[in-house]
mmCIF file of C-alpha atoms and ligand atoms in Angstrom:
data_model
loop_
_atom_site.group_PDB
_atom_site.id
_atom_site.type_symbol
_atom_site.label_atom_id
_atom_site.label_comp_id
_atom_site.label_asym_id
_atom_site.label_seq_id
_atom_site.Cartn_x
_atom_site.Cartn_y
_atom_site.Cartn_z
ATOM 1 C CA UNK A 1 -41.366 -34.040 78.173
ATOM 2 C CA UNK A 2 -40.390 -30.766 76.489
ATOM 3 C CA UNK A 3 -41.373 -31.314 72.849
ATOM 4 C CA UNK A 4 -44.877 -29.902 73.397
ATOM 5 C CA UNK A 5 -43.821 -26.953 75.580
ATOM 6 C CA UNK A 6 -45.093 -23.716 74.072
ATOM 7 C CA UNK A 7 -43.020 -21.432 76.274
ATOM 8 C CA UNK A 8 -39.558 -21.484 77.839
ATOM 9 C CA UNK A 9 -38.420 -19.200 80.641
ATOM 10 C CA UNK A 10 -34.647 -18.988 81.135
ATOM 11 C CA UNK A 11 -32.604 -17.940 84.130
ATOM 12 C CA UNK A 12 -29.691 -15.740 83.050
ATOM 13 C CA UNK A 13 -26.744 -15.844 85.499
ATOM 14 C CA UNK A 14 -25.065 -19.246 85.348
ATOM 15 C CA UNK A 15 -27.549 -20.564 82.783
ATOM 16 C CA UNK A 16 -27.803 -18.433 79.642
ATOM 17 C CA UNK A 17 -24.616 -16.529 80.433
ATOM 18 C CA UNK A 18 -21.561 -16.416 82.676
ATOM 19 C CA UNK A 19 -20.575 -12.811 83.243
ATOM 20 C CA UNK A 20 -20.181 -11.315 79.793
ATOM 21 C CA UNK A 21 -20.365 -14.448 77.606
ATOM 22 C CA UNK A 22 -23.198 -16.752 76.556
ATOM 23 C CA UNK A 23 -22.810 -20.378 77.623
ATOM 24 C CA UNK A 24 -21.866 -22.881 74.856
ATOM 25 C CA UNK A 25 -24.748 -23.560 72.475
ATOM 26 C CA UNK A 26 -27.077 -21.054 74.151
ATOM 27 C CA UNK A 27 -27.291 -18.731 71.119
ATOM 28 C CA UNK A 28 -28.111 -21.618 68.717
ATOM 29 C CA UNK A 29 -30.708 -23.304 70.954
ATOM 30 C CA UNK A 30 -32.447 -20.109 72.057
ATOM 31 C CA UNK A 31 -32.651 -18.832 68.485
ATOM 32 C CA UNK A 32 -33.952 -22.220 67.263
ATOM 33 C CA UNK A 33 -36.716 -22.142 69.909
ATOM 34 C CA UNK A 34 -37.648 -18.606 68.903
ATOM 35 C CA UNK A 35 -37.700 -19.484 65.167
ATOM 36 C CA UNK A 36 -39.883 -22.520 65.913
ATOM 37 C CA UNK A 37 -42.487 -20.143 67.347
ATOM 38 C CA UNK A 38 -41.958 -21.126 70.969
ATOM 39 C CA UNK A 39 -42.203 -18.283 73.480
ATOM 40 C CA UNK A 40 -38.886 -17.379 75.119
ATOM 41 C CA UNK A 41 -38.540 -15.178 78.211
ATOM 42 C CA UNK A 42 -35.579 -14.372 80.445
ATOM 43 C CA UNK A 43 -35.415 -13.545 84.134
ATOM 44 C CA UNK A 44 -32.849 -12.588 86.740
ATOM 45 C CA UNK A 45 -33.006 -11.985 90.484
ATOM 46 C CA UNK A 46 -30.523 -9.110 90.337
ATOM 47 C CA UNK A 47 -32.223 -6.408 92.428
ATOM 48 C CA UNK A 48 -30.593 -3.472 90.629
ATOM 49 C CA UNK A 49 -30.946 -4.598 86.989
ATOM 50 C CA UNK A 50 -33.547 -2.981 84.783
ATOM 51 C CA UNK A 51 -35.210 -5.100 82.115
ATOM 52 C CA UNK A 52 -34.073 -2.843 79.259
ATOM 53 C CA UNK A 53 -30.429 -3.259 80.368
ATOM 54 C CA UNK A 54 -30.837 -7.037 80.305
ATOM 55 C CA UNK A 55 -32.485 -6.895 76.876
ATOM 56 C CA UNK A 56 -29.693 -4.672 75.519
ATOM 57 C CA UNK A 57 -27.051 -7.114 76.774
ATOM 58 C CA UNK A 58 -28.831 -10.131 75.230
ATOM 59 C CA UNK A 59 -29.073 -8.322 71.886
ATOM 60 C CA UNK A 60 -25.401 -7.333 72.054
ATOM 61 C CA UNK A 61 -24.531 -10.991 72.640
ATOM 62 C CA UNK A 62 -26.360 -12.000 69.442
ATOM 63 C CA UNK A 63 -29.981 -12.599 70.493
ATOM 64 C CA UNK A 64 -31.386 -9.646 68.495
ATOM 65 C CA UNK A 65 -34.934 -11.008 68.814
ATOM 66 C CA UNK A 66 -34.894 -11.047 72.663
ATOM 67 C CA UNK A 67 -38.017 -9.263 73.909
ATOM 68 C CA UNK A 68 -39.351 -10.588 77.219
ATOM 69 C CA UNK A 69 -36.872 -9.825 80.008
ATOM 70 C CA UNK A 70 -37.991 -9.614 83.613
ATOM 71 C CA UNK A 71 -36.272 -8.415 86.755
ATOM 72 C CA UNK A 72 -37.672 -7.998 90.296
ATOM 73 C CA UNK A 73 -37.079 -4.265 89.989
ATOM 74 C CA UNK A 74 -39.227 -4.022 86.885
ATOM 75 C CA UNK A 75 -42.243 -5.834 88.320
ATOM 76 C CA UNK A 76 -42.115 -4.504 91.898
ATOM 77 C CA UNK A 77 -44.345 -1.524 91.117
ATOM 78 C CA UNK A 78 -46.816 -3.789 89.287
ATOM 79 C CA UNK A 79 -46.952 -6.229 92.213
ATOM 80 C CA UNK A 80 -47.671 -3.350 94.652
ATOM 81 C CA UNK A 81 -50.428 -2.072 92.325
ATOM 82 C CA UNK A 82 -52.024 -5.520 91.938
ATOM 83 C CA UNK A 83 -52.015 -6.262 95.659
ATOM 84 C CA UNK A 84 -52.600 -2.862 97.238
ATOM 85 C CA UNK A 85 -53.726 -0.490 94.458
ATOM 86 C CA UNK A 86 -52.120 2.936 93.950
ATOM 87 C CA UNK A 87 -50.020 3.416 97.092
ATOM 88 C CA UNK A 88 -47.959 5.921 99.064
ATOM 89 C CA UNK A 89 -44.583 4.182 99.110
ATOM 90 C CA UNK A 90 -41.576 4.747 101.349
ATOM 91 C CA UNK A 91 -38.570 3.524 99.331
ATOM 92 C CA UNK A 92 -35.349 2.570 101.105
ATOM 93 C CA UNK A 93 -33.007 1.631 98.270
ATOM 94 C CA UNK A 94 -31.266 2.769 95.108
ATOM 95 C CA UNK A 95 -32.569 5.617 92.919
ATOM 96 C CA UNK A 96 -33.521 2.910 90.355
ATOM 97 C CA UNK A 97 -35.983 1.459 92.874
ATOM 98 C CA UNK A 98 -37.588 4.859 93.491
ATOM 99 C CA UNK A 99 -37.852 5.386 89.730
ATOM 100 C CA UNK A 100 -39.667 2.095 89.019
ATOM 101 C CA UNK A 101 -42.080 2.589 91.917
ATOM 102 C CA UNK A 102 -42.950 6.097 90.707
ATOM 103 C CA UNK A 103 -43.231 4.883 87.086
ATOM 104 C CA UNK A 104 -45.850 2.339 88.181
ATOM 105 C CA UNK A 105 -48.053 5.239 89.332
ATOM 106 C CA UNK A 106 -47.348 5.231 93.049
ATOM 107 C CA UNK A 107 -46.628 8.286 95.173
ATOM 108 C CA UNK A 108 -43.217 8.418 96.868
ATOM 109 C CA UNK A 109 -43.112 9.302 100.576
ATOM 110 C CA UNK A 110 -40.022 10.953 102.092
ATOM 111 C CA UNK A 111 -38.204 9.458 105.074
ATOM 112 C CA UNK A 112 -39.441 12.325 107.273
ATOM 113 C CA UNK A 113 -43.029 11.497 106.260
ATOM 114 C CA UNK A 114 -42.752 7.757 106.896
ATOM 115 C CA UNK A 115 -45.992 7.730 108.903
ATOM 116 C CA UNK A 116 -47.909 8.504 105.685
ATOM 117 C CA UNK A 117 -46.574 5.403 103.901
ATOM 118 C CA UNK A 118 -49.058 2.653 102.992
ATOM 119 C CA UNK A 119 -46.299 0.403 101.582
ATOM 120 C CA UNK A 120 -42.572 0.110 102.379
ATOM 121 C CA UNK A 121 -40.248 -1.013 99.553
ATOM 122 C CA UNK A 122 -36.741 -2.042 100.610
ATOM 123 C CA UNK A 123 -33.862 -2.755 98.224
ATOM 124 C CA UNK A 124 -30.115 -2.611 98.583
ATOM 125 C CA UNK A 125 -29.340 0.840 99.953
ATOM 126 C CA UNK A 126 -25.757 2.096 99.731
ATOM 127 C CA UNK A 127 -26.854 5.217 101.667
ATOM 128 C CA UNK A 128 -28.442 3.295 104.516
ATOM 129 C CA UNK A 129 -28.577 5.207 107.796
ATOM 130 C CA UNK A 130 -30.137 4.573 111.196
ATOM 131 C CA UNK A 131 -32.764 7.172 110.323
ATOM 132 C CA UNK A 132 -33.725 5.372 107.083
ATOM 133 C CA UNK A 133 -33.741 1.969 108.764
ATOM 134 C CA UNK A 134 -35.905 3.385 111.553
ATOM 135 C CA UNK A 135 -38.412 4.964 109.157
ATOM 136 C CA UNK A 136 -38.817 1.684 107.233
ATOM 137 C CA UNK A 137 -39.200 -0.414 110.395
ATOM 138 C CA UNK A 138 -41.674 1.954 112.032
ATOM 139 C CA UNK A 139 -43.813 2.282 108.886
ATOM 140 C CA UNK A 140 -43.870 -1.518 108.510
ATOM 141 C CA UNK A 141 -44.666 -2.022 112.203
ATOM 142 C CA UNK A 142 -47.575 0.408 111.816
ATOM 143 C CA UNK A 143 -49.073 -1.833 109.133
ATOM 144 C CA UNK A 144 -47.527 -0.832 105.789
ATOM 145 C CA UNK A 145 -46.693 -4.088 103.921
ATOM 146 C CA UNK A 146 -42.934 -4.627 103.445
ATOM 147 C CA UNK A 147 -42.084 -5.414 99.801
ATOM 148 C CA UNK A 148 -38.634 -6.329 98.470
ATOM 149 C CA UNK A 149 -37.015 -7.444 95.187
ATOM 150 C CA UNK A 150 -35.213 -10.383 96.823
ATOM 151 C CA UNK A 151 -33.865 -11.662 100.128
ATOM 152 C CA UNK A 152 -30.331 -12.504 98.955
ATOM 153 C CA UNK A 153 -28.210 -11.685 102.017
ATOM 154 C CA UNK A 154 -24.950 -11.104 100.148
ATOM 155 C CA UNK A 155 -23.935 -9.171 97.065
ATOM 156 C CA UNK A 156 -20.950 -11.073 95.627
ATOM 157 C CA UNK A 157 -18.043 -8.955 94.403
ATOM 158 C CA UNK A 158 -14.582 -9.860 93.053
ATOM 159 C CA UNK A 159 -12.335 -12.540 94.555
ATOM 160 C CA UNK A 160 -15.048 -14.217 96.603
ATOM 161 C CA UNK A 161 -15.594 -11.076 98.686
ATOM 162 C CA UNK A 162 -19.060 -9.632 99.319
ATOM 163 C CA UNK A 163 -21.102 -6.637 100.397
ATOM 164 C CA UNK A 164 -24.310 -6.922 102.460
ATOM 165 C CA UNK A 165 -27.169 -7.657 100.069
ATOM 166 C CA UNK A 166 -30.755 -6.486 99.891
ATOM 167 C CA UNK A 167 -31.796 -9.395 102.142
ATOM 168 C CA UNK A 168 -29.538 -8.249 104.979
ATOM 169 C CA UNK A 169 -31.271 -4.864 105.113
ATOM 170 C CA UNK A 170 -34.712 -6.455 104.741
ATOM 171 C CA UNK A 171 -33.849 -8.777 107.638
ATOM 172 C CA UNK A 172 -33.073 -5.792 109.874
ATOM 173 C CA UNK A 173 -36.333 -4.027 108.960
ATOM 174 C CA UNK A 174 -38.295 -7.245 109.305
ATOM 175 C CA UNK A 175 -36.787 -8.027 112.734
ATOM 176 C CA UNK A 176 -37.443 -4.542 114.109
ATOM 177 C CA UNK A 177 -40.977 -4.354 112.686
ATOM 178 C CA UNK A 178 -41.950 -7.930 113.503
ATOM 179 C CA UNK A 179 -43.334 -8.556 110.008
ATOM 180 C CA UNK A 180 -42.359 -10.896 107.165
ATOM 181 C CA UNK A 181 -41.486 -9.369 103.767
ATOM 182 C CA UNK A 182 -43.359 -9.913 100.513
ATOM 183 C CA UNK A 183 -40.647 -11.087 98.095
ATOM 184 C CA UNK A 184 -41.090 -10.270 94.416
ATOM 185 C CA UNK A 185 -38.061 -12.199 93.049
ATOM 186 C CA UNK A 186 -37.253 -15.915 92.794
ATOM 187 C CA UNK A 187 -38.210 -18.357 94.205
ATOM 188 C CA UNK A 188 -41.485 -16.585 95.018
ATOM 189 C CA UNK A 189 -44.219 -16.692 92.343
ATOM 190 C CA UNK A 190 -44.533 -13.103 90.965
ATOM 191 C CA UNK A 191 -41.558 -13.130 88.557
ATOM 192 C CA UNK A 192 -42.546 -16.524 87.109
ATOM 193 C CA UNK A 193 -46.236 -15.639 86.919
ATOM 194 C CA UNK A 194 -45.624 -12.351 85.100
ATOM 195 C CA UNK A 195 -43.170 -14.060 82.682
ATOM 196 C CA UNK A 196 -45.948 -16.539 81.742
ATOM 197 C CA UNK A 197 -48.403 -13.648 81.306
ATOM 198 C CA UNK A 198 -46.000 -11.898 78.938
ATOM 199 C CA UNK A 199 -45.627 -15.088 76.894
ATOM 200 C CA UNK A 200 -49.371 -15.782 76.958
ATOM 201 C CA UNK A 201 -48.697 -19.414 77.897
ATOM 202 C CA UNK A 202 -50.231 -21.482 80.713
ATOM 203 C CA UNK A 203 -47.830 -22.769 83.367
ATOM 204 C CA UNK A 204 -48.499 -26.410 82.432
ATOM 205 C CA UNK A 205 -47.357 -25.714 78.855
ATOM 206 C CA UNK A 206 -44.160 -23.936 79.898
ATOM 207 C CA UNK A 207 -40.737 -24.949 81.180
ATOM 208 C CA UNK A 208 -38.488 -23.101 83.607
ATOM 209 C CA UNK A 209 -34.797 -23.604 82.748
ATOM 210 C CA UNK A 210 -32.111 -22.620 85.260
ATOM 211 C CA UNK A 211 -28.975 -23.647 87.137
ATOM 212 C CA UNK A 212 -30.344 -23.342 90.690
ATOM 213 C CA UNK A 213 -32.495 -25.999 92.337
ATOM 214 C CA UNK A 214 -33.424 -23.699 95.245
ATOM 215 C CA UNK A 215 -34.352 -20.734 93.137
ATOM 216 C CA UNK A 216 -35.254 -21.748 89.554
ATOM 217 C CA UNK A 217 -36.560 -25.294 90.015
ATOM 218 C CA UNK A 218 -38.335 -24.605 93.314
ATOM 219 C CA UNK A 219 -39.913 -21.414 91.967
ATOM 220 C CA UNK A 220 -40.979 -23.000 88.675
ATOM 221 C CA UNK A 221 -42.556 -25.941 90.484
ATOM 222 C CA UNK A 222 -44.439 -23.642 92.795
ATOM 223 C CA UNK A 223 -46.323 -22.051 89.897
ATOM 224 C CA UNK A 224 -46.906 -25.381 88.089
ATOM 225 C CA UNK A 225 -44.271 -25.155 85.334
ATOM 226 C CA UNK A 226 -42.163 -28.069 84.126
ATOM 227 C CA UNK A 227 -38.608 -27.665 85.341
ATOM 228 C CA UNK A 228 -35.247 -28.121 83.637
ATOM 229 C CA UNK A 229 -31.978 -27.982 85.574
ATOM 230 C CA UNK A 230 -29.009 -26.844 83.494
ATOM 231 C CA UNK A 231 -26.072 -28.709 85.046
ATOM 232 C CA UNK A 232 -22.994 -29.101 82.800
ATOM 233 C CA UNK A 233 -21.345 -31.202 85.517
ATOM 234 C CA UNK A 234 -24.436 -33.352 85.912
ATOM 235 C CA UNK A 235 -26.892 -33.641 88.807
ATOM 236 C CA UNK A 236 -28.879 -36.276 90.629
ATOM 237 C CA UNK A 237 -31.907 -37.529 88.683
ATOM 238 C CA UNK A 238 -35.004 -36.011 90.223
ATOM 239 C CA UNK A 239 -33.310 -32.691 90.996
ATOM 240 C CA UNK A 240 -35.744 -31.325 88.395
ATOM 241 C CA UNK A 241 -38.222 -32.842 85.925
ATOM 242 C CA UNK A 242 -35.378 -32.880 83.394
ATOM 243 C CA UNK A 243 -31.630 -32.428 83.909
ATOM 244 C CA UNK A 244 -29.580 -31.309 80.869
ATOM 245 C CA UNK A 245 -25.819 -31.027 80.603
ATOM 246 C CA UNK A 246 -25.837 -28.738 77.570
ATOM 247 C CA UNK A 247 -27.950 -26.459 75.412
ATOM 248 C CA UNK A 248 -27.593 -28.985 72.571
ATOM 249 C CA UNK A 249 -29.306 -31.583 74.761
ATOM 250 C CA UNK A 250 -32.069 -29.113 75.578
ATOM 251 C CA UNK A 251 -32.604 -28.435 71.857
ATOM 252 C CA UNK A 252 -32.982 -32.183 71.149
ATOM 253 C CA UNK A 253 -35.475 -32.658 73.986
ATOM 254 C CA UNK A 254 -37.451 -29.626 72.850
ATOM 255 C CA UNK A 255 -37.551 -30.983 69.286
ATOM 256 C CA UNK A 256 -35.816 -28.066 67.608
ATOM 257 C CA UNK A 257 -32.704 -29.905 66.459
HETATM 258 MG MG1 MG B 1 -28.705 -18.756 87.886
#
């Protein structure tokens, strides 16, 4: 099932790592895949992470060869360019979101100039105000497509507590404007599709490995990849094409150990 896969795309949180430590056997299996000439890419749905930060962390944790890391933030500007061409973008979100949109060649529109926006990009915005919410909703209602890194409604913090996530703000804009958002992150196709492009591997020859059925398995299936659920505690057969309890098991199935 996995022995002939030419590319492997790995989810990070809960799969490759937990917080600041790699999961058991991850370093050995990932490095063995890389040395065997299989393509290896990593992706996360974190709406504020930049790909270079993810790459730096992987290298610090011992995967010095890690190269292909994708985050919704990194590809958002590319997705806008592919779908709508160079755009005038109203950004409601963190400075990182403004920076990636501008870096992709788009023109930023100020809140006061919201009527000039041809695209609205909404991320988690710690400086959200009624004025900013209103500008985003009115620009979207006037026809500017609403684009977002993800629709996760909560941002988990310590001790099981949370802050409102990107998806909560997108929901407000979407409700007021009466339009549905275009989601760049998992389980929608763009992050998976661009990971396959970076690896130069067709979906049918690649496997998506992750710990979430709703996000990793569903998203991988949608683009035609084989799917592997990483479930140390086990899972029902059929939850994914393959269920593995460990990275050692994955290495055996992939034929690298
Ligand atoms: Mg995960």
